[in-house]
Structure formats: structure tokens, C-alpha cells
């Protein structure tokens, strides 16, 4: 990504609302269809999370996702820095038990976006200090989507973390139409609602719902 491209993606990071995370195991219509529908609905950030396919298949799929996202959405790869490098993705999202963020930064370079999963205020502050561009905070509520996610921390914890860091806070874990407003009202810049979107019959409609909800509650 050249400097102009990086500036464009960095500015997009300040505008994110609904954040799509793919899951081929849950998807009704397939990962590429989900990404296409979400980006067409105005989703500005997509994370490709795939645990069951070969590296070759992932590189092929990631290349197509990059093409769909183009300049319209930030395209990140979950965990797999090799795949991100192979397709020149905009960056990666990594967890606490994945490659250390300092090593990821060395491999990817300064002009890539790195998101880091955190569970509390202390991890969030450290993530910012180590150079994360945003944090994924969660699980906010109990979730069945990620087996090792742990118990939900509750939406009130979002405010505590948001007040401690300057980088964007993305809320994730068990978020749906019934509880999503509390997530934004407590300070999250963006949210992930995997099952609520990709398990639906109409990814476009559900994405638009969450984008509208986030924007309305940010203005409130």
C-alpha cells in the first residue's frame, strides 16, 4: 500500500461502524457472498477469519476479498500474517495468544493496520502502547461463535476501556439486535455481530440495520 492508500485506509478506520468478520462454518451464502453484500451495504472494514481451509485456498479467497473491498473497505486477515502478506491485505487482526504485535509489525511494516484482541483495560492500554491501530474488546456478552472466548465482560466495561485509550474500540462477542444499542451507548466505535448477520437470509439488510443503528447511537 502506498502512502496515499495508507492515508485513505487510516481515515476509514476513524469512520468504521459495523465490522464484518467472516465465518465459513456459519455462513448461509458463503464468505465471498457475505463480503460482497456487506461492502455494498456500506461496511467499511472486513476481517477474513478462516480456520478450516488450506493455505492455498485461503490465499485464493483472500485475493478475491481484497478485490471486493478495493478502496471501499479495510481488508484484514485474522491471525495469518503469511496470507495477509501473500495478498497484500491492509493488515491483520491478532489475538493475545497469536504472534506478538511487535513481530507482526516488523513483518508487515509501518503502513499496515494491526488490530489486537483485548479483554480488559490493562490489555487495551498495553495494546495501544505497543502500536495497535485499534482494539477488539470482548467478549461483551457470552458467545457461542468463539469457543475459547470466555465469559462476557458486559457493556459497562466498554466505557472503562474507551476512556483509557485513544485508538478505536471495536466491541465483539454475543452482540445482536437486542443488545447492540447498549454497546454503542457505552462508547464502542464499532461492533461485530457475526451470527446476527451471516446466519441471516439477507446479509445486506442486516448489515444496513447495524450500520444505521451505530450511526444513530453515535449521534445521540
mmCIF file with all atom_site columns, C-alpha atoms in Angstrom:
data_model
loop_
_atom_site.group_PDB
_atom_site.id
_atom_site.type_symbol
_atom_site.label_atom_id
_atom_site.label_alt_id
_atom_site.label_comp_id
_atom_site.label_asym_id
_atom_site.label_entity_id
_atom_site.label_seq_id
_atom_site.pdbx_PDB_ins_code
_atom_site.Cartn_x
_atom_site.Cartn_y
_atom_site.Cartn_z
_atom_site.occupancy
_atom_site.B_iso_or_equiv
_atom_site.pdbx_formal_charge
_atom_site.auth_seq_id
_atom_site.auth_comp_id
_atom_site.auth_asym_id
_atom_site.auth_atom_id
_atom_site.pdbx_PDB_model_num
ATOM 1   C CA . UNK A 1 1   ? 0.000   0.000   0.000  1.00 0.00 ? 1   UNK A CA 1
ATOM 2   C CA . UNK A 1 2   ? 1.461   3.374   -0.924 1.00 0.00 ? 2   UNK A CA 1
ATOM 3   C CA . UNK A 1 3   ? 1.253   6.362   1.395  1.00 0.00 ? 3   UNK A CA 1
ATOM 4   C CA . UNK A 1 4   ? -1.916  7.696   -0.249 1.00 0.00 ? 4   UNK A CA 1
ATOM 5   C CA . UNK A 1 5   ? -3.524  4.296   0.116  1.00 0.00 ? 5   UNK A CA 1
ATOM 6   C CA . UNK A 1 6   ? -2.480  4.111   3.749  1.00 0.00 ? 6   UNK A CA 1
ATOM 7   C CA . UNK A 1 7   ? -3.898  7.580   4.468  1.00 0.00 ? 7   UNK A CA 1
ATOM 8   C CA . UNK A 1 8   ? -7.188  6.553   2.876  1.00 0.00 ? 8   UNK A CA 1
ATOM 9   C CA . UNK A 1 9   ? -7.395  3.360   4.947  1.00 0.00 ? 9   UNK A CA 1
ATOM 10  C CA . UNK A 1 10  ? -6.358  5.215   8.121  1.00 0.00 ? 10  UNK A CA 1
ATOM 11  C CA . UNK A 1 11  ? -9.141  7.723   7.590  1.00 0.00 ? 11  UNK A CA 1
ATOM 12  C CA . UNK A 1 12  ? -11.583 4.840   7.001  1.00 0.00 ? 12  UNK A CA 1
ATOM 13  C CA . UNK A 1 13  ? -10.545 3.401   10.378 1.00 0.00 ? 13  UNK A CA 1
ATOM 14  C CA . UNK A 1 14  ? -11.911 6.557   12.039 1.00 0.00 ? 14  UNK A CA 1
ATOM 15  C CA . UNK A 1 15  ? -15.265 6.042   10.297 1.00 0.00 ? 15  UNK A CA 1
ATOM 16  C CA . UNK A 1 16  ? -15.930 2.343   10.943 1.00 0.00 ? 16  UNK A CA 1
ATOM 17  C CA . UNK A 1 17  ? -19.356 1.381   12.279 1.00 0.00 ? 17  UNK A CA 1
ATOM 18  C CA . UNK A 1 18  ? -20.349 -2.209  11.521 1.00 0.00 ? 18  UNK A CA 1
ATOM 19  C CA . UNK A 1 19  ? -17.326 -4.549  11.332 1.00 0.00 ? 19  UNK A CA 1
ATOM 20  C CA . UNK A 1 20  ? -17.757 -7.776  9.336  1.00 0.00 ? 20  UNK A CA 1
ATOM 21  C CA . UNK A 1 21  ? -15.914 -10.897 10.492 1.00 0.00 ? 21  UNK A CA 1
ATOM 22  C CA . UNK A 1 22  ? -16.312 -13.849 8.144  1.00 0.00 ? 22  UNK A CA 1
ATOM 23  C CA . UNK A 1 23  ? -17.060 -17.389 9.271  1.00 0.00 ? 23  UNK A CA 1
ATOM 24  C CA . UNK A 1 24  ? -17.469 -20.030 6.559  1.00 0.00 ? 24  UNK A CA 1
ATOM 25  C CA . UNK A 1 25  ? -18.817 -22.522 9.091  1.00 0.00 ? 25  UNK A CA 1
ATOM 26  C CA . UNK A 1 26  ? -21.777 -20.289 9.965  1.00 0.00 ? 26  UNK A CA 1
ATOM 27  C CA . UNK A 1 27  ? -22.361 -18.555 6.645  1.00 0.00 ? 27  UNK A CA 1
ATOM 28  C CA . UNK A 1 28  ? -25.529 -19.381 4.722  1.00 0.00 ? 28  UNK A CA 1
ATOM 29  C CA . UNK A 1 29  ? -24.372 -17.966 1.405  1.00 0.00 ? 29  UNK A CA 1
ATOM 30  C CA . UNK A 1 30  ? -20.591 -18.323 1.540  1.00 0.00 ? 30  UNK A CA 1
ATOM 31  C CA . UNK A 1 31  ? -17.797 -15.985 2.579  1.00 0.00 ? 31  UNK A CA 1
ATOM 32  C CA . UNK A 1 32  ? -17.402 -14.139 -0.732 1.00 0.00 ? 32  UNK A CA 1
ATOM 33  C CA . UNK A 1 33  ? -21.124 -13.504 -0.954 1.00 0.00 ? 33  UNK A CA 1
ATOM 34  C CA . UNK A 1 34  ? -21.173 -12.201 2.632  1.00 0.00 ? 34  UNK A CA 1
ATOM 35  C CA . UNK A 1 35  ? -18.292 -9.813  1.961  1.00 0.00 ? 35  UNK A CA 1
ATOM 36  C CA . UNK A 1 36  ? -19.809 -8.571  -1.291 1.00 0.00 ? 36  UNK A CA 1
ATOM 37  C CA . UNK A 1 37  ? -23.193 -7.901  0.315  1.00 0.00 ? 37  UNK A CA 1
ATOM 38  C CA . UNK A 1 38  ? -21.695 -6.195  3.385  1.00 0.00 ? 38  UNK A CA 1
ATOM 39  C CA . UNK A 1 39  ? -19.375 -3.914  1.399  1.00 0.00 ? 39  UNK A CA 1
ATOM 40  C CA . UNK A 1 40  ? -22.203 -2.978  -0.965 1.00 0.00 ? 40  UNK A CA 1
ATOM 41  C CA . UNK A 1 41  ? -24.241 -2.046  2.121  1.00 0.00 ? 41  UNK A CA 1
ATOM 42  C CA . UNK A 1 42  ? -21.533 0.382   3.263  1.00 0.00 ? 42  UNK A CA 1
ATOM 43  C CA . UNK A 1 43  ? -19.466 -1.781  5.617  1.00 0.00 ? 43  UNK A CA 1
ATOM 44  C CA . UNK A 1 44  ? -16.012 -0.167  5.857  1.00 0.00 ? 44  UNK A CA 1
ATOM 45  C CA . UNK A 1 45  ? -13.993 -2.962  7.468  1.00 0.00 ? 45  UNK A CA 1
ATOM 46  C CA . UNK A 1 46  ? -13.804 -6.699  6.778  1.00 0.00 ? 46  UNK A CA 1
ATOM 47  C CA . UNK A 1 47  ? -11.833 -9.339  8.654  1.00 0.00 ? 47  UNK A CA 1
ATOM 48  C CA . UNK A 1 48  ? -11.253 -12.641 6.886  1.00 0.00 ? 48  UNK A CA 1
ATOM 49  C CA . UNK A 1 49  ? -11.343 -15.324 9.569  1.00 0.00 ? 49  UNK A CA 1
ATOM 50  C CA . UNK A 1 50  ? -10.938 -18.867 8.247  1.00 0.00 ? 50  UNK A CA 1
ATOM 51  C CA . UNK A 1 51  ? -9.857  -21.872 10.291 1.00 0.00 ? 51  UNK A CA 1
ATOM 52  C CA . UNK A 1 52  ? -10.752 -24.819 8.049  1.00 0.00 ? 52  UNK A CA 1
ATOM 53  C CA . UNK A 1 53  ? -9.243  -24.214 4.606  1.00 0.00 ? 53  UNK A CA 1
ATOM 54  C CA . UNK A 1 54  ? -5.771  -24.866 3.220  1.00 0.00 ? 54  UNK A CA 1
ATOM 55  C CA . UNK A 1 55  ? -3.317  -22.004 2.855  1.00 0.00 ? 55  UNK A CA 1
ATOM 56  C CA . UNK A 1 56  ? -3.705  -22.192 -0.925 1.00 0.00 ? 56  UNK A CA 1
ATOM 57  C CA . UNK A 1 57  ? -7.497  -21.899 -0.681 1.00 0.00 ? 57  UNK A CA 1
ATOM 58  C CA . UNK A 1 58  ? -7.160  -19.038 1.790  1.00 0.00 ? 58  UNK A CA 1
ATOM 59  C CA . UNK A 1 59  ? -4.815  -17.083 -0.468 1.00 0.00 ? 59  UNK A CA 1
ATOM 60  C CA . UNK A 1 60  ? -7.219  -17.501 -3.392 1.00 0.00 ? 60  UNK A CA 1
ATOM 61  C CA . UNK A 1 61  ? -10.228 -16.421 -1.318 1.00 0.00 ? 61  UNK A CA 1
ATOM 62  C CA . UNK A 1 62  ? -8.334  -13.558 0.327  1.00 0.00 ? 62  UNK A CA 1
ATOM 63  C CA . UNK A 1 63  ? -7.283  -12.239 -3.102 1.00 0.00 ? 63  UNK A CA 1
ATOM 64  C CA . UNK A 1 64  ? -10.923 -12.075 -4.143 1.00 0.00 ? 64  UNK A CA 1
ATOM 65  C CA . UNK A 1 65  ? -11.944 -10.371 -0.870 1.00 0.00 ? 65  UNK A CA 1
ATOM 66  C CA . UNK A 1 66  ? -9.233  -7.778  -1.411 1.00 0.00 ? 66  UNK A CA 1
ATOM 67  C CA . UNK A 1 67  ? -10.648 -7.088  -4.859 1.00 0.00 ? 67  UNK A CA 1
ATOM 68  C CA . UNK A 1 68  ? -14.172 -6.688  -3.458 1.00 0.00 ? 68  UNK A CA 1
ATOM 69  C CA . UNK A 1 69  ? -13.017 -4.349  -0.683 1.00 0.00 ? 69  UNK A CA 1
ATOM 70  C CA . UNK A 1 70  ? -10.798 -2.304  -3.020 1.00 0.00 ? 70  UNK A CA 1
ATOM 71  C CA . UNK A 1 71  ? -10.783 1.294   -1.723 1.00 0.00 ? 71  UNK A CA 1
ATOM 72  C CA . UNK A 1 72  ? -14.246 0.956   -0.184 1.00 0.00 ? 72  UNK A CA 1
ATOM 73  C CA . UNK A 1 73  ? -13.345 -1.085  2.889  1.00 0.00 ? 73  UNK A CA 1
ATOM 74  C CA . UNK A 1 74  ? -10.346 -2.010  5.024  1.00 0.00 ? 74  UNK A CA 1
ATOM 75  C CA . UNK A 1 75  ? -9.407  -5.649  4.456  1.00 0.00 ? 75  UNK A CA 1
ATOM 76  C CA . UNK A 1 76  ? -7.737  -7.518  7.327  1.00 0.00 ? 76  UNK A CA 1
ATOM 77  C CA . UNK A 1 77  ? -6.772  -11.169 7.753  1.00 0.00 ? 77  UNK A CA 1
ATOM 78  C CA . UNK A 1 78  ? -7.301  -12.863 11.099 1.00 0.00 ? 78  UNK A CA 1
ATOM 79  C CA . UNK A 1 79  ? -4.116  -14.295 12.608 1.00 0.00 ? 79  UNK A CA 1
ATOM 80  C CA . UNK A 1 80  ? -2.500  -15.471 9.340  1.00 0.00 ? 80  UNK A CA 1
ATOM 81  C CA . UNK A 1 81  ? 0.221   -12.931 8.615  1.00 0.00 ? 81  UNK A CA 1
ATOM 82  C CA . UNK A 1 82  ? 1.530   -15.132 5.786  1.00 0.00 ? 82  UNK A CA 1
ATOM 83  C CA . UNK A 1 83  ? -1.811  -14.904 3.978  1.00 0.00 ? 83  UNK A CA 1
ATOM 84  C CA . UNK A 1 84  ? -2.003  -11.149 4.592  1.00 0.00 ? 84  UNK A CA 1
ATOM 85  C CA . UNK A 1 85  ? 1.465   -10.703 3.084  1.00 0.00 ? 85  UNK A CA 1
ATOM 86  C CA . UNK A 1 86  ? 0.697   -13.001 0.144  1.00 0.00 ? 86  UNK A CA 1
ATOM 87  C CA . UNK A 1 87  ? -2.269  -10.903 -0.997 1.00 0.00 ? 87  UNK A CA 1
ATOM 88  C CA . UNK A 1 88  ? -1.034  -7.522  0.280  1.00 0.00 ? 88  UNK A CA 1
ATOM 89  C CA . UNK A 1 89  ? -4.002  -7.106  2.626  1.00 0.00 ? 89  UNK A CA 1
ATOM 90  C CA . UNK A 1 90  ? -4.428  -3.830  4.515  1.00 0.00 ? 90  UNK A CA 1
ATOM 91  C CA . UNK A 1 91  ? -3.357  -5.560  7.716  1.00 0.00 ? 91  UNK A CA 1
ATOM 92  C CA . UNK A 1 92  ? -4.174  -8.234  10.267 1.00 0.00 ? 92  UNK A CA 1
ATOM 93  C CA . UNK A 1 93  ? -6.146  -8.856  13.416 1.00 0.00 ? 93  UNK A CA 1
ATOM 94  C CA . UNK A 1 94  ? -4.352  -10.883 16.058 1.00 0.00 ? 94  UNK A CA 1
ATOM 95  C CA . UNK A 1 95  ? -5.219  -12.298 19.469 1.00 0.00 ? 95  UNK A CA 1
ATOM 96  C CA . UNK A 1 96  ? -3.362  -12.333 22.777 1.00 0.00 ? 96  UNK A CA 1
ATOM 97  C CA . UNK A 1 97  ? -2.003  -15.831 22.050 1.00 0.00 ? 97  UNK A CA 1
ATOM 98  C CA . UNK A 1 98  ? -1.025  -15.162 18.425 1.00 0.00 ? 98  UNK A CA 1
ATOM 99  C CA . UNK A 1 99  ? 2.248   -13.720 17.139 1.00 0.00 ? 99  UNK A CA 1
ATOM 100 C CA . UNK A 1 100 ? 3.483   -10.801 19.312 1.00 0.00 ? 100 UNK A CA 1
ATOM 101 C CA . UNK A 1 101 ? 2.375   -7.468  17.885 1.00 0.00 ? 101 UNK A CA 1
ATOM 102 C CA . UNK A 1 102 ? 5.952   -6.182  17.694 1.00 0.00 ? 102 UNK A CA 1
ATOM 103 C CA . UNK A 1 103 ? 6.923   -9.127  15.456 1.00 0.00 ? 103 UNK A CA 1
ATOM 104 C CA . UNK A 1 104 ? 3.798   -8.682  13.338 1.00 0.00 ? 104 UNK A CA 1
ATOM 105 C CA . UNK A 1 105 ? 4.704   -5.014  12.852 1.00 0.00 ? 105 UNK A CA 1
ATOM 106 C CA . UNK A 1 106 ? 8.235   -5.904  11.774 1.00 0.00 ? 106 UNK A CA 1
ATOM 107 C CA . UNK A 1 107 ? 6.908   -8.352  9.197  1.00 0.00 ? 107 UNK A CA 1
ATOM 108 C CA . UNK A 1 108 ? 4.096   -6.167  7.872  1.00 0.00 ? 108 UNK A CA 1
ATOM 109 C CA . UNK A 1 109 ? 5.722   -2.735  8.017  1.00 0.00 ? 109 UNK A CA 1
ATOM 110 C CA . UNK A 1 110 ? 4.561   0.569   9.413  1.00 0.00 ? 110 UNK A CA 1
ATOM 111 C CA . UNK A 1 111 ? 1.911   1.232   6.770  1.00 0.00 ? 111 UNK A CA 1
ATOM 112 C CA . UNK A 1 112 ? -0.316  -1.735  7.640  1.00 0.00 ? 112 UNK A CA 1
ATOM 113 C CA . UNK A 1 113 ? -3.192  -1.824  10.115 1.00 0.00 ? 113 UNK A CA 1
ATOM 114 C CA . UNK A 1 114 ? -2.901  -4.157  13.106 1.00 0.00 ? 114 UNK A CA 1
ATOM 115 C CA . UNK A 1 115 ? -5.828  -4.851  15.425 1.00 0.00 ? 115 UNK A CA 1
ATOM 116 C CA . UNK A 1 116 ? -5.396  -6.688  18.704 1.00 0.00 ? 116 UNK A CA 1
ATOM 117 C CA . UNK A 1 117 ? -7.980  -8.579  20.777 1.00 0.00 ? 117 UNK A CA 1
ATOM 118 C CA . UNK A 1 118 ? -8.171  -7.447  24.401 1.00 0.00 ? 118 UNK A CA 1
ATOM 119 C CA . UNK A 1 119 ? -10.295 -8.438  27.374 1.00 0.00 ? 119 UNK A CA 1
ATOM 120 C CA . UNK A 1 120 ? -9.858  -5.521  29.780 1.00 0.00 ? 120 UNK A CA 1
ATOM 121 C CA . UNK A 1 121 ? -8.478  -2.039  30.394 1.00 0.00 ? 121 UNK A CA 1
ATOM 122 C CA . UNK A 1 122 ? -4.926  -3.180  31.149 1.00 0.00 ? 122 UNK A CA 1
ATOM 123 C CA . UNK A 1 123 ? -4.616  -5.188  27.931 1.00 0.00 ? 123 UNK A CA 1
ATOM 124 C CA . UNK A 1 124 ? -6.108  -2.266  25.987 1.00 0.00 ? 124 UNK A CA 1
ATOM 125 C CA . UNK A 1 125 ? -3.602  0.260   27.339 1.00 0.00 ? 125 UNK A CA 1
ATOM 126 C CA . UNK A 1 126 ? -0.724  -2.114  26.574 1.00 0.00 ? 126 UNK A CA 1
ATOM 127 C CA . UNK A 1 127 ? -2.048  -2.774  23.052 1.00 0.00 ? 127 UNK A CA 1
ATOM 128 C CA . UNK A 1 128 ? -2.059  0.961   22.300 1.00 0.00 ? 128 UNK A CA 1
ATOM 129 C CA . UNK A 1 129 ? 1.419   1.339   23.778 1.00 0.00 ? 129 UNK A CA 1
ATOM 130 C CA . UNK A 1 130 ? 2.716   -1.493  21.558 1.00 0.00 ? 130 UNK A CA 1
ATOM 131 C CA . UNK A 1 131 ? 1.349   0.177   18.435 1.00 0.00 ? 131 UNK A CA 1
ATOM 132 C CA . UNK A 1 132 ? -2.040  -1.422  17.773 1.00 0.00 ? 132 UNK A CA 1
ATOM 133 C CA . UNK A 1 133 ? -4.150  0.676   15.390 1.00 0.00 ? 133 UNK A CA 1
ATOM 134 C CA . UNK A 1 134 ? -7.393  -0.436  17.044 1.00 0.00 ? 134 UNK A CA 1
ATOM 135 C CA . UNK A 1 135 ? -8.523  -2.971  19.619 1.00 0.00 ? 135 UNK A CA 1
ATOM 136 C CA . UNK A 1 136 ? -11.191 -5.655  19.534 1.00 0.00 ? 136 UNK A CA 1
ATOM 137 C CA . UNK A 1 137 ? -12.721 -5.719  23.031 1.00 0.00 ? 137 UNK A CA 1
ATOM 138 C CA . UNK A 1 138 ? -14.646 -8.736  24.207 1.00 0.00 ? 138 UNK A CA 1
ATOM 139 C CA . UNK A 1 139 ? -16.445 -10.903 24.599 1.00 0.00 ? 139 UNK A CA 1
ATOM 140 C CA . UNK A 1 140 ? -19.017 -8.274  25.627 1.00 0.00 ? 140 UNK A CA 1
ATOM 141 C CA . UNK A 1 141 ? -21.709 -10.915 26.061 1.00 0.00 ? 141 UNK A CA 1
ATOM 142 C CA . UNK A 1 142 ? -21.485 -14.708 26.229 1.00 0.00 ? 142 UNK A CA 1
ATOM 143 C CA . UNK A 1 143 ? -20.957 -16.088 22.731 1.00 0.00 ? 143 UNK A CA 1
ATOM 144 C CA . UNK A 1 144 ? -21.129 -19.466 21.027 1.00 0.00 ? 144 UNK A CA 1
ATOM 145 C CA . UNK A 1 145 ? -19.263 -18.271 17.921 1.00 0.00 ? 145 UNK A CA 1
ATOM 146 C CA . UNK A 1 146 ? -15.820 -18.496 19.524 1.00 0.00 ? 146 UNK A CA 1
ATOM 147 C CA . UNK A 1 147 ? -15.455 -21.482 21.830 1.00 0.00 ? 147 UNK A CA 1
ATOM 148 C CA . UNK A 1 148 ? -12.484 -20.143 23.819 1.00 0.00 ? 148 UNK A CA 1
ATOM 149 C CA . UNK A 1 149 ? -13.792 -16.593 24.243 1.00 0.00 ? 149 UNK A CA 1
ATOM 150 C CA . UNK A 1 150 ? -14.598 -16.818 27.961 1.00 0.00 ? 150 UNK A CA 1
ATOM 151 C CA . UNK A 1 151 ? -17.473 -15.164 29.857 1.00 0.00 ? 151 UNK A CA 1
ATOM 152 C CA . UNK A 1 152 ? -18.976 -11.875 28.707 1.00 0.00 ? 152 UNK A CA 1
ATOM 153 C CA . UNK A 1 153 ? -17.485 -8.795  30.378 1.00 0.00 ? 153 UNK A CA 1
ATOM 154 C CA . UNK A 1 154 ? -20.631 -6.680  29.987 1.00 0.00 ? 154 UNK A CA 1
ATOM 155 C CA . UNK A 1 155 ? -21.177 -3.390  28.090 1.00 0.00 ? 155 UNK A CA 1
ATOM 156 C CA . UNK A 1 156 ? -20.198 -1.158  31.025 1.00 0.00 ? 156 UNK A CA 1
ATOM 157 C CA . UNK A 1 157 ? -16.582 -2.309  30.630 1.00 0.00 ? 157 UNK A CA 1
ATOM 158 C CA . UNK A 1 158 ? -16.504 -0.661  27.213 1.00 0.00 ? 158 UNK A CA 1
ATOM 159 C CA . UNK A 1 159 ? -16.614 2.836   28.727 1.00 0.00 ? 159 UNK A CA 1
ATOM 160 C CA . UNK A 1 160 ? -13.779 1.967   31.084 1.00 0.00 ? 160 UNK A CA 1
ATOM 161 C CA . UNK A 1 161 ? -11.596 0.888   28.159 1.00 0.00 ? 161 UNK A CA 1
ATOM 162 C CA . UNK A 1 162 ? -12.687 3.731   25.860 1.00 0.00 ? 162 UNK A CA 1
ATOM 163 C CA . UNK A 1 163 ? -11.705 6.310   28.478 1.00 0.00 ? 163 UNK A CA 1
ATOM 164 C CA . UNK A 1 164 ? -8.234  4.757   28.772 1.00 0.00 ? 164 UNK A CA 1
ATOM 165 C CA . UNK A 1 165 ? -7.185  4.684   25.083 1.00 0.00 ? 165 UNK A CA 1
ATOM 166 C CA . UNK A 1 166 ? -7.271  6.953   22.038 1.00 0.00 ? 166 UNK A CA 1
ATOM 167 C CA . UNK A 1 167 ? -7.407  4.242   19.350 1.00 0.00 ? 167 UNK A CA 1
ATOM 168 C CA . UNK A 1 168 ? -10.777 2.911   18.085 1.00 0.00 ? 168 UNK A CA 1
ATOM 169 C CA . UNK A 1 169 ? -12.548 0.302   20.217 1.00 0.00 ? 169 UNK A CA 1
ATOM 170 C CA . UNK A 1 170 ? -14.409 -2.463  18.374 1.00 0.00 ? 170 UNK A CA 1
ATOM 171 C CA . UNK A 1 171 ? -16.828 -4.461  20.529 1.00 0.00 ? 171 UNK A CA 1
ATOM 172 C CA . UNK A 1 172 ? -17.244 -8.173  19.821 1.00 0.00 ? 172 UNK A CA 1
ATOM 173 C CA . UNK A 1 173 ? -18.918 -11.209 21.360 1.00 0.00 ? 173 UNK A CA 1
ATOM 174 C CA . UNK A 1 174 ? -22.580 -12.160 21.596 1.00 0.00 ? 174 UNK A CA 1
ATOM 175 C CA . UNK A 1 175 ? -23.810 -8.877  20.088 1.00 0.00 ? 175 UNK A CA 1
ATOM 176 C CA . UNK A 1 176 ? -27.223 -8.915  18.425 1.00 0.00 ? 176 UNK A CA 1
ATOM 177 C CA . UNK A 1 177 ? -30.190 -6.647  17.672 1.00 0.00 ? 177 UNK A CA 1
ATOM 178 C CA . UNK A 1 178 ? -31.463 -6.884  21.245 1.00 0.00 ? 178 UNK A CA 1
ATOM 179 C CA . UNK A 1 179 ? -28.296 -5.670  22.964 1.00 0.00 ? 179 UNK A CA 1
ATOM 180 C CA . UNK A 1 180 ? -26.364 -3.718  20.313 1.00 0.00 ? 180 UNK A CA 1
ATOM 181 C CA . UNK A 1 181 ? -27.530 -0.242  21.326 1.00 0.00 ? 181 UNK A CA 1
ATOM 182 C CA . UNK A 1 182 ? -26.027 -0.600  24.804 1.00 0.00 ? 182 UNK A CA 1
ATOM 183 C CA . UNK A 1 183 ? -22.669 -1.386  23.190 1.00 0.00 ? 183 UNK A CA 1
ATOM 184 C CA . UNK A 1 184 ? -22.503 1.882   21.252 1.00 0.00 ? 184 UNK A CA 1
ATOM 185 C CA . UNK A 1 185 ? -24.082 3.913   24.057 1.00 0.00 ? 185 UNK A CA 1
ATOM 186 C CA . UNK A 1 186 ? -21.237 2.753   26.311 1.00 0.00 ? 186 UNK A CA 1
ATOM 187 C CA . UNK A 1 187 ? -18.619 4.103   23.920 1.00 0.00 ? 187 UNK A CA 1
ATOM 188 C CA . UNK A 1 188 ? -17.710 1.469   21.324 1.00 0.00 ? 188 UNK A CA 1
ATOM 189 C CA . UNK A 1 189 ? -16.683 2.962   17.983 1.00 0.00 ? 189 UNK A CA 1
ATOM 190 C CA . UNK A 1 190 ? -17.736 -0.137  16.079 1.00 0.00 ? 190 UNK A CA 1
ATOM 191 C CA . UNK A 1 191 ? -19.177 -3.591  16.658 1.00 0.00 ? 191 UNK A CA 1
ATOM 192 C CA . UNK A 1 192 ? -19.062 -7.132  15.338 1.00 0.00 ? 192 UNK A CA 1
ATOM 193 C CA . UNK A 1 193 ? -22.239 -9.230  15.195 1.00 0.00 ? 193 UNK A CA 1
ATOM 194 C CA . UNK A 1 194 ? -21.241 -12.408 13.415 1.00 0.00 ? 194 UNK A CA 1
ATOM 195 C CA . UNK A 1 195 ? -24.239 -14.737 13.858 1.00 0.00 ? 195 UNK A CA 1
ATOM 196 C CA . UNK A 1 196 ? -26.799 -11.933 13.578 1.00 0.00 ? 196 UNK A CA 1
ATOM 197 C CA . UNK A 1 197 ? -25.546 -11.087 10.089 1.00 0.00 ? 197 UNK A CA 1
ATOM 198 C CA . UNK A 1 198 ? -24.045 -14.093 8.320  1.00 0.00 ? 198 UNK A CA 1
ATOM 199 C CA . UNK A 1 199 ? -26.598 -16.591 9.638  1.00 0.00 ? 199 UNK A CA 1
ATOM 200 C CA . UNK A 1 200 ? -29.406 -14.451 8.206  1.00 0.00 ? 200 UNK A CA 1
ATOM 201 C CA . UNK A 1 201 ? -31.073 -14.855 4.827  1.00 0.00 ? 201 UNK A CA 1
ATOM 202 C CA . UNK A 1 202 ? -30.241 -11.263 3.886  1.00 0.00 ? 202 UNK A CA 1
ATOM 203 C CA . UNK A 1 203 ? -26.725 -10.138 4.816  1.00 0.00 ? 203 UNK A CA 1
ATOM 204 C CA . UNK A 1 204 ? -27.218 -6.810  3.061  1.00 0.00 ? 204 UNK A CA 1
ATOM 205 C CA . UNK A 1 205 ? -30.326 -5.934  5.057  1.00 0.00 ? 205 UNK A CA 1
ATOM 206 C CA . UNK A 1 206 ? -28.789 -6.961  8.382  1.00 0.00 ? 206 UNK A CA 1
ATOM 207 C CA . UNK A 1 207 ? -25.566 -5.055  7.674  1.00 0.00 ? 207 UNK A CA 1
ATOM 208 C CA . UNK A 1 208 ? -27.566 -1.935  6.841  1.00 0.00 ? 208 UNK A CA 1
ATOM 209 C CA . UNK A 1 209 ? -29.506 -2.341  10.103 1.00 0.00 ? 209 UNK A CA 1
ATOM 210 C CA . UNK A 1 210 ? -26.351 -2.387  12.214 1.00 0.00 ? 210 UNK A CA 1
ATOM 211 C CA . UNK A 1 211 ? -24.721 0.491   10.295 1.00 0.00 ? 211 UNK A CA 1
ATOM 212 C CA . UNK A 1 212 ? -27.821 2.654   10.834 1.00 0.00 ? 212 UNK A CA 1
ATOM 213 C CA . UNK A 1 213 ? -28.034 1.681   14.499 1.00 0.00 ? 213 UNK A CA 1
ATOM 214 C CA . UNK A 1 214 ? -24.395 2.532   15.167 1.00 0.00 ? 214 UNK A CA 1
ATOM 215 C CA . UNK A 1 215 ? -24.629 5.897   13.414 1.00 0.00 ? 215 UNK A CA 1
ATOM 216 C CA . UNK A 1 216 ? -27.837 6.900   15.209 1.00 0.00 ? 216 UNK A CA 1
ATOM 217 C CA . UNK A 1 217 ? -26.447 5.991   18.628 1.00 0.00 ? 217 UNK A CA 1
ATOM 218 C CA . UNK A 1 218 ? -23.131 7.742   17.978 1.00 0.00 ? 218 UNK A CA 1
ATOM 219 C CA . UNK A 1 219 ? -25.048 10.952  17.247 1.00 0.00 ? 219 UNK A CA 1
ATOM 220 C CA . UNK A 1 220 ? -27.335 10.581  20.275 1.00 0.00 ? 220 UNK A CA 1
#
